[in-house]
Amino acid sequence: MQKKMYKSGKNWLIAGVTAAAISTTLCLEPENSVNADAVTQQQTVGNQKTATSEGDIQKAKIAVQQTTQDKNESQQAVNQSKANLETAKQQLTAVQQQKKQATSETITTTSTAVDNMSNTVIPRDKQTVQSDEMAVQQSQKDVNDAQNNVSAKQTQIELQQKLVNDAQNEVDHLNVKSVAEDLNQATQAVSNSKTRVAEVENNVTTIQNNISNQTNIVKEATNNVNAAKTILDHTQDLEDSSNANTKLISDKVVNDQNVVNQLNSSLELAKHNLTEAQQKLSAHEEFDRNAAVKQSDNANEGMLTDESQLPTQVIMPIPYQEKLNQHRSTAVTMYLSDGESIAYNVPLDGSGFVDRFYMVDSSKDSSPKLQFDQNGVLDSQQTQELTAYALKLINSVRNEVGLPSLNMNSLTLKAGQAMALDRAKTNTTYAHIDADKDIDDIIGQRGSGQNAGIYDQYVKVENGEMAVGDDTMLVAKANLANIIIAMLWNDAPSDWGHLKNFLNGYNPQDGYSLSTYMSLSIISPKLVNAAGGYNIAFNFYEDGSQINSSSALTISNESAGIADSLDGMLQSAVTTATTTLNKVTIDLATANKKLTADQSKLSQATVDLAKVAKNLVTAKNDYLAQQEKLTVAKNKLTQYQNELDQAQEKLDTDRATLAANQQLQKQAQDTVDNLNEIILVKQSHLSDLKNKLVELSAVLPTATQNLENQQNTLTMAQRKLATDASHLNDDLNQLTDLRNQLSVLTGVDKALTMAQKKVEQAESDYNKAVTALKTASQNQYEAQIKYKNTKLQYKQEKESLNTHPIGKKSNQLTLSLSTMPQTNKATTPYKLNIATNNIMTSAAIHKNISSDNRHNVNILPKTAVSEHILSLLLNILLGIMTIFGLSKRYQAKHLVKNDQQ
């Protein structure tokens, strides 16, 4: 700014001198002419002028307005570019979402929908529209026919009316001359009518030829449609057959796979069952240990931890043998089936109690828990296993003394379970009782005895102390061993009754039966009042194959099973498991082979189905094309038929006109021959014409009503056509949308790249717009500062002229060029926040400058008129200062300083 002022120094010098001259002139004005509060652009004070003019203010103001407009436009550009950036980001987000949605499944689904719309829905809609168009064409033809009929009727009426009018005129104006003229006119009319009839006949012939040719074309097109329909139906049948065959084979494959899966499961189960059966058999083969040899009064020698330690035979315990050695014994007679008997020595003074030769360490017992049903009866499988074990122990003694083994079978097992259920129902202190008398009948008829024992729960030991709790199979077998030993060799209080039941100790000659079969009836130890608390019953049978039925045991029709032993059952289980495994293995191989064959058939059927489906699409397209050709041919034929109808109607009309003209000609000729006769004829003819007119007029309303009906039918057909056409258009639009959607899904990668580029471009445009806004804001700010400084300079200069006239010394302001503050362009500028939402408006800047700075500017006081000379000198001095720009520089620096404060 200093540099510019320096370059224009001459102008400022002239302005200063001029100001001094004006100030000198003002000194001569009266005192009351000085008024610093009312200075305008046209007013002067004491003939003095300011160095800053109102034009400068106006220029500065225009600069502020221009920079404000530039800033507003820059702000708008920032807003627009920001909006564009947001839009680009939203579009990028949308494309990214489309990218997520563009899965193969979505593309396949959309493609399938496009194919369905293209190959099925749209052709069906087109066929419907074509049918509607044919209906409209037919209705239009019917309307045209009705309209032509009405027109023909009206024409005939008009013609007939004309004939009536003409005939009337002829009658009214009949004379020789007119008759001759009528003859000439009639002759000419006949000639003209013949010409028109000949032309129309030729036209009819041409149209008929066209119809014949077009009929052949329609027949050929119809044959083509029928042939295409036959192919389509055949192809459709093939597809239906292929679909059914594929579905059938697919179901077979699924069924085969299910069979394979089931057989695989069965194979694993069979392997497991075989392994388990083999393990049980192996364990049992190692089971036969003569633990009874160790039987003594020391119970710890019979402590059991698992079933492998159980005895498989029993012998008389050492404490009982010692009694025999001490001759404290007696002989019990055992009877054989052949009538022989055996003497068996037993201790004489047995206590009748069950000694615990075998006990169970429950802390190491892992055998299965006993399972009792809701009635307290032991599970049948566990009962069968315990029965087999008891027989093994009992038979070890029977065989040693020469008695045959006791057996069991399915009937005795069921009888034992029935007896257990019946004993569980009792509430008595008596051991040998049941609640149902039928059971007594069974035992009475085929039974040979019963031993009852109490289940000892205290054979269990844990940490050296008696233990109670859920019983196991090991505990049950230990109980059986202890009970059998007690009943055999410690049974003196019962008169050896238990021993006799075990060893056939009752004489058959006394009516007793020898036992051959045995069963067990075991109920829960918790049923303390059932059967006197005797939880175990040994039931003996004369013949296990002949047990009778009862209401509680329906087994009379069952044949007896073989005598099973535990060894046989285990070996049978291994054999059965092996057979099952072999069968399942063979079945699985067969099933896998069948699965492979059916899978191969399914693959071939799928390929065949795809081929048939492709052929079906081709057949459908060909059928539609042939139908379209047939429709075009039919439309053309209809057009020819309409033309023929119109031509035929015109021919009929022209022939009628010819006939009428010929009649008139004849009449005119007759009139010439005999005028009087003609007059009579014409009058008669007039009457006939009128009658004919009446007849024709009576037919017209019916034809008109028919026309109205046909027009209503046409309107309905046109509405249906419009509706179906709109539906077709909607489906076409939907197809377009689906294709666009498919295009978007398949082109999403390209769209994503373009969207990213748009975001980058929008960010670049936004940054450029923000930079431009910063520049415009800075320019506005500088223009506002200049505008305020110019106004303030102008005001101070005017006040200076009013308060310091030439010749008046003022102590308010002492100026010295050497002491004036210096300024330069390095003055600290105002700080601006360039962020879009924080840029200061021009009004805010104006407020900051005007409110913060103007009260800090030293306003010079006014002086009296007597001080004009001092004021003039001061103004000259100010003019000189203005020349060098000192006053403006001082003022600008002062404003900046106050703003910084």
PDB file of C-alpha atoms in Angstrom, residues 572-697:
ATOM      1  CA  SER A 572     -25.342-118.762  21.319  1.00  0.00           C
ATOM      2  CA  ALA A 573     -25.002-114.993  21.655  1.00  0.00           C
ATOM      3  CA  VAL A 574     -21.565-115.146  19.985  1.00  0.00           C
ATOM      4  CA  THR A 575     -22.922-117.344  17.194  1.00  0.00           C
ATOM      5  CA  THR A 576     -25.943-115.114  16.681  1.00  0.00           C
ATOM      6  CA  ALA A 577     -23.784-111.964  16.693  1.00  0.00           C
ATOM      7  CA  THR A 578     -21.378-113.543  14.173  1.00  0.00           C
ATOM      8  CA  THR A 579     -24.248-114.582  11.892  1.00  0.00           C
ATOM      9  CA  THR A 580     -25.784-111.130  12.166  1.00  0.00           C
ATOM     10  CA  LEU A 581     -22.444-109.459  11.390  1.00  0.00           C
ATOM     11  CA  ASN A 582     -21.904-111.653   8.318  1.00  0.00           C
ATOM     12  CA  LYS A 583     -25.417-110.998   7.068  1.00  0.00           C
ATOM     13  CA  VAL A 584     -25.142-107.230   7.625  1.00  0.00           C
ATOM     14  CA  THR A 585     -21.745-107.193   5.853  1.00  0.00           C
ATOM     15  CA  ILE A 586     -23.215-108.975   2.806  1.00  0.00           C
ATOM     16  CA  ASP A 587     -26.325-106.760   2.865  1.00  0.00           C
ATOM     17  CA  LEU A 588     -24.148-103.635   3.086  1.00  0.00           C
ATOM     18  CA  ALA A 589     -22.037-104.689   0.079  1.00  0.00           C
ATOM     19  CA  THR A 590     -25.222-105.383  -1.894  1.00  0.00           C
ATOM     20  CA  ALA A 591     -26.715-102.046  -0.831  1.00  0.00           C
ATOM     21  CA  ASN A 592     -23.541-100.147  -1.774  1.00  0.00           C
ATOM     22  CA  LYS A 593     -23.530-101.821  -5.176  1.00  0.00           C
ATOM     23  CA  LYS A 594     -27.179-100.900  -5.706  1.00  0.00           C
ATOM     24  CA  LEU A 595     -26.501 -97.306  -4.531  1.00  0.00           C
ATOM     25  CA  THR A 596     -23.642 -96.944  -7.018  1.00  0.00           C
ATOM     26  CA  ALA A 597     -25.785 -98.301  -9.864  1.00  0.00           C
ATOM     27  CA  ASP A 598     -28.720 -96.010  -9.011  1.00  0.00           C
ATOM     28  CA  GLN A 599     -26.387 -92.999  -8.686  1.00  0.00           C
ATOM     29  CA  SER A 600     -25.073 -93.728 -12.181  1.00  0.00           C
ATOM     30  CA  LYS A 601     -28.639 -93.971 -13.466  1.00  0.00           C
ATOM     31  CA  LEU A 602     -29.484 -90.675 -11.732  1.00  0.00           C
ATOM     32  CA  SER A 603     -26.546 -88.915 -13.389  1.00  0.00           C
ATOM     33  CA  GLN A 604     -27.627 -90.151 -16.825  1.00  0.00           C
ATOM     34  CA  ALA A 605     -31.269 -89.246 -16.098  1.00  0.00           C
ATOM     35  CA  THR A 606     -30.191 -85.729 -15.085  1.00  0.00           C
ATOM     36  CA  VAL A 607     -28.287 -85.296 -18.360  1.00  0.00           C
ATOM     37  CA  ASP A 608     -31.267 -86.617 -20.341  1.00  0.00           C
ATOM     38  CA  LEU A 609     -33.616 -84.287 -18.475  1.00  0.00           C
ATOM     39  CA  ALA A 610     -31.454 -81.265 -19.311  1.00  0.00           C
ATOM     40  CA  LYS A 611     -31.525 -82.205 -23.007  1.00  0.00           C
ATOM     41  CA  VAL A 612     -35.295 -82.656 -22.968  1.00  0.00           C
ATOM     42  CA  ALA A 613     -35.758 -79.340 -21.140  1.00  0.00           C
ATOM     43  CA  LYS A 614     -33.676 -77.603 -23.799  1.00  0.00           C
ATOM     44  CA  ASN A 615     -35.705 -79.247 -26.568  1.00  0.00           C
ATOM     45  CA  LEU A 616     -38.900 -78.179 -24.780  1.00  0.00           C
ATOM     46  CA  VAL A 617     -37.822 -74.515 -24.808  1.00  0.00           C
ATOM     47  CA  THR A 618     -37.106 -74.814 -28.550  1.00  0.00           C
ATOM     48  CA  ALA A 619     -40.484 -76.471 -29.144  1.00  0.00           C
ATOM     49  CA  LYS A 620     -42.293 -73.759 -27.163  1.00  0.00           C
ATOM     50  CA  ASN A 621     -40.561 -70.989 -29.099  1.00  0.00           C
ATOM     51  CA  ASP A 622     -41.371 -72.681 -32.429  1.00  0.00           C
ATOM     52  CA  TYR A 623     -44.991 -73.183 -31.377  1.00  0.00           C
ATOM     53  CA  LEU A 624     -45.336 -69.516 -30.422  1.00  0.00           C
ATOM     54  CA  ALA A 625     -43.737 -68.449 -33.716  1.00  0.00           C
ATOM     55  CA  GLN A 626     -46.135 -70.646 -35.711  1.00  0.00           C
ATOM     56  CA  GLN A 627     -49.060 -69.294 -33.698  1.00  0.00           C
ATOM     57  CA  GLU A 628     -47.966 -65.746 -34.467  1.00  0.00           C
ATOM     58  CA  LYS A 629     -47.791 -66.565 -38.198  1.00  0.00           C
ATOM     59  CA  LEU A 630     -51.242 -68.149 -38.009  1.00  0.00           C
ATOM     60  CA  THR A 631     -52.625 -65.061 -36.276  1.00  0.00           C
ATOM     61  CA  VAL A 632     -51.209 -62.794 -38.997  1.00  0.00           C
ATOM     62  CA  ALA A 633     -52.667 -65.058 -41.710  1.00  0.00           C
ATOM     63  CA  LYS A 634     -56.073 -65.131 -39.998  1.00  0.00           C
ATOM     64  CA  ASN A 635     -56.068 -61.367 -39.599  1.00  0.00           C
ATOM     65  CA  LYS A 636     -55.306 -60.986 -43.292  1.00  0.00           C
ATOM     66  CA  LEU A 637     -58.095 -63.448 -44.161  1.00  0.00           C
ATOM     67  CA  THR A 638     -60.483 -61.526 -41.895  1.00  0.00           C
ATOM     68  CA  GLN A 639     -59.494 -58.321 -43.674  1.00  0.00           C
ATOM     69  CA  TYR A 640     -60.268 -59.901 -47.057  1.00  0.00           C
ATOM     70  CA  GLN A 641     -63.584 -61.253 -45.761  1.00  0.00           C
ATOM     71  CA  ASN A 642     -64.528 -57.801 -44.477  1.00  0.00           C
ATOM     72  CA  GLU A 643     -63.600 -56.340 -47.839  1.00  0.00           C
ATOM     73  CA  LEU A 644     -65.679 -59.048 -49.574  1.00  0.00           C
ATOM     74  CA  ASP A 645     -68.656 -58.344 -47.313  1.00  0.00           C
ATOM     75  CA  GLN A 646     -68.428 -54.647 -48.058  1.00  0.00           C
ATOM     76  CA  ALA A 647     -68.005 -55.285 -51.776  1.00  0.00           C
ATOM     77  CA  GLN A 648     -70.887 -57.789 -51.752  1.00  0.00           C
ATOM     78  CA  GLU A 649     -73.104 -55.298 -49.948  1.00  0.00           C
ATOM     79  CA  LYS A 650     -72.179 -52.653 -52.490  1.00  0.00           C
ATOM     80  CA  LEU A 651     -72.833 -55.147 -55.297  1.00  0.00           C
ATOM     81  CA  ASP A 652     -76.231 -55.958 -53.824  1.00  0.00           C
ATOM     82  CA  THR A 653     -77.004 -52.276 -53.535  1.00  0.00           C
ATOM     83  CA  ASP A 654     -75.823 -51.576 -57.090  1.00  0.00           C
ATOM     84  CA  ARG A 655     -77.761 -54.565 -58.432  1.00  0.00           C
ATOM     85  CA  ALA A 656     -80.817 -53.340 -56.597  1.00  0.00           C
ATOM     86  CA  THR A 657     -80.258 -49.909 -58.078  1.00  0.00           C
ATOM     87  CA  LEU A 658     -79.803 -51.502 -61.534  1.00  0.00           C
ATOM     88  CA  ALA A 659     -82.964 -53.470 -61.116  1.00  0.00           C
ATOM     89  CA  ALA A 660     -84.795 -50.376 -59.990  1.00  0.00           C
ATOM     90  CA  ASN A 661     -83.410 -48.369 -62.880  1.00  0.00           C
ATOM     91  CA  GLN A 662     -84.313 -51.137 -65.301  1.00  0.00           C
ATOM     92  CA  GLN A 663     -87.752 -51.132 -63.842  1.00  0.00           C
ATOM     93  CA  LEU A 664     -87.921 -47.381 -64.254  1.00  0.00           C
ATOM     94  CA  GLN A 665     -86.659 -47.709 -67.793  1.00  0.00           C
ATOM     95  CA  LYS A 666     -89.330 -50.228 -68.581  1.00  0.00           C
ATOM     96  CA  GLN A 667     -91.885 -48.070 -66.904  1.00  0.00           C
ATOM     97  CA  ALA A 668     -90.711 -45.040 -68.831  1.00  0.00           C
ATOM     98  CA  GLN A 669     -90.895 -47.036 -72.057  1.00  0.00           C
ATOM     99  CA  ASP A 670     -94.378 -48.166 -71.217  1.00  0.00           C
ATOM    100  CA  THR A 671     -95.286 -44.619 -70.370  1.00  0.00           C
ATOM    101  CA  VAL A 672     -94.141 -43.491 -73.741  1.00  0.00           C
ATOM    102  CA  ASP A 673     -96.212 -46.234 -75.352  1.00  0.00           C
ATOM    103  CA  ASN A 674     -99.282 -45.463 -73.398  1.00  0.00           C
ATOM    104  CA  LEU A 675     -99.304 -42.327 -71.303  1.00  0.00           C
ATOM    105  CA  ASN A 676    -102.605 -43.078 -69.612  1.00  0.00           C
ATOM    106  CA  GLU A 677    -101.480 -46.542 -68.777  1.00  0.00           C
ATOM    107  CA  ILE A 678     -98.230 -45.074 -67.506  1.00  0.00           C
ATOM    108  CA  ILE A 679    -100.088 -42.722 -65.272  1.00  0.00           C
ATOM    109  CA  LEU A 680    -101.966 -45.608 -63.755  1.00  0.00           C
ATOM    110  CA  VAL A 681     -98.798 -47.661 -63.477  1.00  0.00           C
ATOM    111  CA  LYS A 682     -96.865 -44.814 -61.874  1.00  0.00           C
ATOM    112  CA  GLN A 683     -99.585 -44.257 -59.351  1.00  0.00           C
ATOM    113  CA  SER A 684     -99.607 -47.946 -58.565  1.00  0.00           C
ATOM    114  CA  HIS A 685     -95.845 -47.945 -58.464  1.00  0.00           C
ATOM    115  CA  LEU A 686     -95.911 -44.980 -56.137  1.00  0.00           C
ATOM    116  CA  SER A 687     -98.160 -46.887 -53.807  1.00  0.00           C
ATOM    117  CA  ASP A 688     -95.851 -49.927 -53.945  1.00  0.00           C
ATOM    118  CA  LEU A 689     -92.835 -47.733 -53.247  1.00  0.00           C
ATOM    119  CA  LYS A 690     -94.531 -46.220 -50.238  1.00  0.00           C
ATOM    120  CA  ASN A 691     -95.418 -49.644 -48.912  1.00  0.00           C
ATOM    121  CA  LYS A 692     -91.836 -50.751 -49.453  1.00  0.00           C
ATOM    122  CA  LEU A 693     -90.668 -47.614 -47.635  1.00  0.00           C
ATOM    123  CA  VAL A 694     -92.874 -48.494 -44.672  1.00  0.00           C
ATOM    124  CA  GLU A 695     -91.441 -52.043 -44.596  1.00  0.00           C
ATOM    125  CA  LEU A 696     -87.853 -50.797 -44.760  1.00  0.00           C
ATOM    126  CA  SER A 697     -88.481 -48.208 -42.034  1.00  0.00           C
TER     127      SER A 697
END
